[in-house]
Coordinates of C-alpha atoms in Angstrom, one line a residue:
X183 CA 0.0 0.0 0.0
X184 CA 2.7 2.5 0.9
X185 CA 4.8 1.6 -1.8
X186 CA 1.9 3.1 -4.0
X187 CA 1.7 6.1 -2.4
X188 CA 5.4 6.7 -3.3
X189 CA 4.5 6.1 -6.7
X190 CA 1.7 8.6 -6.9
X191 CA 4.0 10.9 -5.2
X192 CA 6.5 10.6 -7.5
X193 CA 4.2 11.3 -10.1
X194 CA 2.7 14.4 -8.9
X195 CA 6.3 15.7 -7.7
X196 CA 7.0 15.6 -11.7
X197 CA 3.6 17.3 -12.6
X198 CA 5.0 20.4 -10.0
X199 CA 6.5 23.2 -12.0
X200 CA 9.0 24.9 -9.3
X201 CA 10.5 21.1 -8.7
X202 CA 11.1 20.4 -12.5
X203 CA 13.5 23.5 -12.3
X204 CA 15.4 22.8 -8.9
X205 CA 16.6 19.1 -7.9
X206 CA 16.9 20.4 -4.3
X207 CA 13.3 21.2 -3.9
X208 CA 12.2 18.5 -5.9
X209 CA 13.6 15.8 -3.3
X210 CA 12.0 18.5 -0.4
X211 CA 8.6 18.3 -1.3
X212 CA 9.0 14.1 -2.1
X213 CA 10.7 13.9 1.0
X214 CA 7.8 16.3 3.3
X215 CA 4.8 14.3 1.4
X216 CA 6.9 10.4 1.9
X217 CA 6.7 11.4 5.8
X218 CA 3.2 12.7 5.7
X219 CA 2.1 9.8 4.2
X220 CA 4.1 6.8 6.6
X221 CA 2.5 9.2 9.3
X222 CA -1.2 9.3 8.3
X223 CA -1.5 5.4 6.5
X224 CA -5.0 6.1 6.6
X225 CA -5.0 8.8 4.7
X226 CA -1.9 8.3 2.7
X227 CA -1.6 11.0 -0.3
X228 CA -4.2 12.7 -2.1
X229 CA -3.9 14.6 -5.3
X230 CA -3.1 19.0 -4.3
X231 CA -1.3 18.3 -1.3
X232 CA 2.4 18.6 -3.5
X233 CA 1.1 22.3 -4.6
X234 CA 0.5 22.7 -0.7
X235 CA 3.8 22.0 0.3
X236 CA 5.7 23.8 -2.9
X237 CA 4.0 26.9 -2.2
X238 CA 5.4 26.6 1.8
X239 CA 9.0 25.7 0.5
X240 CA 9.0 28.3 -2.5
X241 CA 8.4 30.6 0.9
X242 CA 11.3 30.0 2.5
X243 CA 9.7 27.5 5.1
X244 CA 12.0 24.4 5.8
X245 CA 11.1 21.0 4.5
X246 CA 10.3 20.4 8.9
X247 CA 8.3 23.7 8.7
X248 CA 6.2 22.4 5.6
X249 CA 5.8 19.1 7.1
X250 CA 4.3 19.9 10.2
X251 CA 2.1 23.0 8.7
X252 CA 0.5 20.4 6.0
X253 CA -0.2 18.1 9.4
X254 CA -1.9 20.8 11.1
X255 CA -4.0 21.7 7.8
X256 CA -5.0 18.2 7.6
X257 CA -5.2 16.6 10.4
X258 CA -6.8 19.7 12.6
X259 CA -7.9 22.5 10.5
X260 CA -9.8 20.1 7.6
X261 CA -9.5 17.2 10.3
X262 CA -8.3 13.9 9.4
X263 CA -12.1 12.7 9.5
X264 CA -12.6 14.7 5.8
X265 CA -9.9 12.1 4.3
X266 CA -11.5 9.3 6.0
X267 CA -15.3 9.0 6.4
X268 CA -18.0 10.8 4.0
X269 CA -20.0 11.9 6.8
X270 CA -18.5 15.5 7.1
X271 CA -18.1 16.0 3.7
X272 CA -22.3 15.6 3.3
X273 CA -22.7 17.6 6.0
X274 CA -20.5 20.5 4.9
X275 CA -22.4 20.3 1.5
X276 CA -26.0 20.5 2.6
X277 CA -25.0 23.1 4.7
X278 CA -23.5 25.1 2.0
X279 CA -26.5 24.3 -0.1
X280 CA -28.8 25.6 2.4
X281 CA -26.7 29.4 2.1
X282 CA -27.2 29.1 -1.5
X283 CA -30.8 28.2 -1.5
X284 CA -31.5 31.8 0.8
X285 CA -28.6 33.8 -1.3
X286 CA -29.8 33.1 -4.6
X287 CA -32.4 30.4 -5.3
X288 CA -31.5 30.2 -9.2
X289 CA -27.9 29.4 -8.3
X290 CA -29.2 26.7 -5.5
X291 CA -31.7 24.6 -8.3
X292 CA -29.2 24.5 -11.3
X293 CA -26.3 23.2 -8.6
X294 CA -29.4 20.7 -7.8
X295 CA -30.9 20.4 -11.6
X296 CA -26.9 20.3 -13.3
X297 CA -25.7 17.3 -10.2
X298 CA -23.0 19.5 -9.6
X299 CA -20.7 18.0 -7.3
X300 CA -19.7 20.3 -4.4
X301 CA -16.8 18.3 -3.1
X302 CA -14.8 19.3 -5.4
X303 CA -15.5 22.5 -4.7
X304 CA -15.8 22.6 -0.6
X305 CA -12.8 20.5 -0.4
X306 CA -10.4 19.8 -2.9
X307 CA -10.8 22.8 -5.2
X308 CA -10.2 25.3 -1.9
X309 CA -6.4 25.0 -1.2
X310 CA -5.1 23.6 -4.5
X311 CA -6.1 26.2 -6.8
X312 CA -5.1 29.5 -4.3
X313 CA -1.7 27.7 -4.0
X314 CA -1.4 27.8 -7.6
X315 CA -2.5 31.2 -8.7
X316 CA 0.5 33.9 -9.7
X317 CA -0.7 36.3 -7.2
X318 CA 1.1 35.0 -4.1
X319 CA -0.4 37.7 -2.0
X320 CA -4.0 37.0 -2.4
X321 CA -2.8 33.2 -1.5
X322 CA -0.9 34.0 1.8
X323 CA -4.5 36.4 2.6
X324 CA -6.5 33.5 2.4
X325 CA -4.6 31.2 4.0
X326 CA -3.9 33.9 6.7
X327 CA -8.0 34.1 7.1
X328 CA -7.9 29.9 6.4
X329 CA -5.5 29.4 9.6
X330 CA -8.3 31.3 11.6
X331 CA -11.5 30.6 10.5
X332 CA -10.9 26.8 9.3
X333 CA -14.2 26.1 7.2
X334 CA -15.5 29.1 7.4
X335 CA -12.8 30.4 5.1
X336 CA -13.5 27.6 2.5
X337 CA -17.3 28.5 2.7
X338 CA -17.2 32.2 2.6
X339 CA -14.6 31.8 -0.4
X340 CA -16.8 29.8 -2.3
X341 CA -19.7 31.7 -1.6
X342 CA -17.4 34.6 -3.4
X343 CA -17.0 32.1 -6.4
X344 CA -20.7 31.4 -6.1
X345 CA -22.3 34.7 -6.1
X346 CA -19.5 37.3 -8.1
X347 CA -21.1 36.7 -11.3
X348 CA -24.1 34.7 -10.8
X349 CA -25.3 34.9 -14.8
X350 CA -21.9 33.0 -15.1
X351 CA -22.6 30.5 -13.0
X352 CA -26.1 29.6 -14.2
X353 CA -23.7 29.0 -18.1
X354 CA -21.9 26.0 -16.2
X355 CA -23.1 23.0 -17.3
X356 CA -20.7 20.3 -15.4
X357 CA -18.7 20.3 -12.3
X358 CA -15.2 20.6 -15.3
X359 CA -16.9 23.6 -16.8
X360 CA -17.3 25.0 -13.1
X361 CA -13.6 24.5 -11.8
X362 CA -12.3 26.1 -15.6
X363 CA -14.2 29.5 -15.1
X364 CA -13.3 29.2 -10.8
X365 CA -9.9 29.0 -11.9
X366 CA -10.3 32.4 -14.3
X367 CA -12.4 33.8 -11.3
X368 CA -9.7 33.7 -9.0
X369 CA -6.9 34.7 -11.7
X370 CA -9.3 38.0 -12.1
X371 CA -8.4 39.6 -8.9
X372 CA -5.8 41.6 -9.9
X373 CA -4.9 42.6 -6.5
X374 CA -5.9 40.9 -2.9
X375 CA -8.2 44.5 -2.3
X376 CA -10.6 43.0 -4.4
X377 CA -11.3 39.9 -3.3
X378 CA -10.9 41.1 0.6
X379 CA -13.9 43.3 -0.8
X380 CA -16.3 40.7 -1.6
X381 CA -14.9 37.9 1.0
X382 CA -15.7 40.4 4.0
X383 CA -19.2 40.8 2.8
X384 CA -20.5 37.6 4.5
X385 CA -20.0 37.2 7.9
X386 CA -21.0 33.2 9.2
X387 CA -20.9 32.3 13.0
X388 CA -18.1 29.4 13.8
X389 CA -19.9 28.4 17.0
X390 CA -23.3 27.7 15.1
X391 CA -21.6 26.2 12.1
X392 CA -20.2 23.7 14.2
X393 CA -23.2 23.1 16.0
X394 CA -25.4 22.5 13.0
X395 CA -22.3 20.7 11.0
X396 CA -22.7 17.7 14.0
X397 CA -26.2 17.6 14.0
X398 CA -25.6 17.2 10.6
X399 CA -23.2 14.6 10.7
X400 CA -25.7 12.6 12.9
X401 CA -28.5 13.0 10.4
X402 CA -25.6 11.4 8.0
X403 CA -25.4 8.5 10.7
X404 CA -28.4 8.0 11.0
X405 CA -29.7 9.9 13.8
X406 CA -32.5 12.8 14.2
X407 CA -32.0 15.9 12.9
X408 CA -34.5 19.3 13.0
X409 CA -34.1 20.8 10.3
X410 CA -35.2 24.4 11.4
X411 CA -31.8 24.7 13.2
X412 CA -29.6 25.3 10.4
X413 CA -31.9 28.6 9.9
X414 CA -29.8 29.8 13.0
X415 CA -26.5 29.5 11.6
X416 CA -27.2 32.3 8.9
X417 CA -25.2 33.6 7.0
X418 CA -25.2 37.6 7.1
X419 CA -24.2 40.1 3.8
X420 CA -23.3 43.6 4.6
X421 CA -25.6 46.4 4.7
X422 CA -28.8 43.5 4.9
X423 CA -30.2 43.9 7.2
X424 CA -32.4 41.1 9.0
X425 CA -33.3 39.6 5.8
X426 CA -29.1 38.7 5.1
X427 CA -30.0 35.9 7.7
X428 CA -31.1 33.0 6.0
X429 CA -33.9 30.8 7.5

């Protein structure tokens, strides 16, 4: 099983532009995801986490320093549970679906109507495409924010994606069609100002996110779940008003 994971690292190490041009940092980033993965069997290596720890080394961070920040993005700010159980994932969708359906219903029914699947988006779209934009500076914002507010970075980011241009979004027909004109969203902002702009727009409580997240997760198990509760974990746009809360 390991010996697979080397392989796949491997692989990916070659597809990374910076290591193609330095031997030195190539080894570095095969050497920091080889340790991550003996460390976390369970979890292994999964596709994006070599442009996670390029963009740390191409910083000045040491191979150590890399290491142990892509084990505390992993295995505390995502949590390991993402990498290893469905459950969250589900729970972090429908919750994310229930912000679209208040913030703009036509947005909410083609997601629904196309199957558009918001993994992808929540989770593995998040970290691997700011890593790889040019502007570095918008990158280290978000991950500034993304050290802070865990998922609450990833959904008020999206929710940028989402809403910017929402005639857009309503002209993606697939989840591939989706991540092509994220990536061009992102590659817009010129300067971090203005993204910061539309990212401080939404504010979303972490306490109640959490909250409704496990009752969630236990609807997801199996268990009860009132659905009225997520109405309190709202999500509230500048200048709103009581109607920004969703619910």
């Amino acid at each position: 099983m390991f010996q697979s994971f080397e392989e796949i690292i491997l692989k990916d190490v070659r597809r990374t532009a910076n290591c193609l041009a330095d031997p030195a940092h190539f080894k570095n980033v095969q050497t920091v995801l080889t340790c991550f993965a003996r460390r976390n069997p369970e979890i292994g290596y999964l596709q994006g986490f070599n442009f996670i720890v390029d963009f740390f080394l191409s910083q000045g961070f040491a191979p150590e320093e890399a290491f142990w920040i892509l084990v505390y993005i992993v295995e505390d700010l995502l949590h390991k549970q993402f990498y290893t159980s469905f459950f969250p994932i589900f729970a972090d969708i429908k919750f994310f679906k229930c912000m679209l359906y208040h913030l703009n219903y036509k947005i909410f029914k083609h997601v629904v109507d196309r199957k558009l699947d918001l993994f992808f988006i929540l989770h593995k779209w998040f970290l691997l495409h700011f890593m790889e934009i040019p502007n570095k500076a918008l990158t280290s914002w978000v991950l500034d924010f993304f050290f802070v507010e865990h998922e609450i970075c990833t959904l008020k980011t999206t929710l940028v994606m989402f809403t910017s241009n929402p005639k857009e979004i309503l002209k993606q027909g697939n989840i591939e069609e989706l991540k092509q004109y994220f990536d061009g969203v992102i590659e817009s902002f010129s300067d971090e100002a203005q993204f910061k702009g539309l990212f401080k727009k939404f504010f979303l409580s972490k306490e109640l996110f959490e909250y409704a997240r496990e009752l969630l997760i236990k609807k997801e198990e199996g268990g009860s779940f009132y659905a009225g509760i997520v109405r309190f974990c709202c999500i509230k746009i500048e200048g709103a008003g009581c109607n920004g809360f969703f619910g």
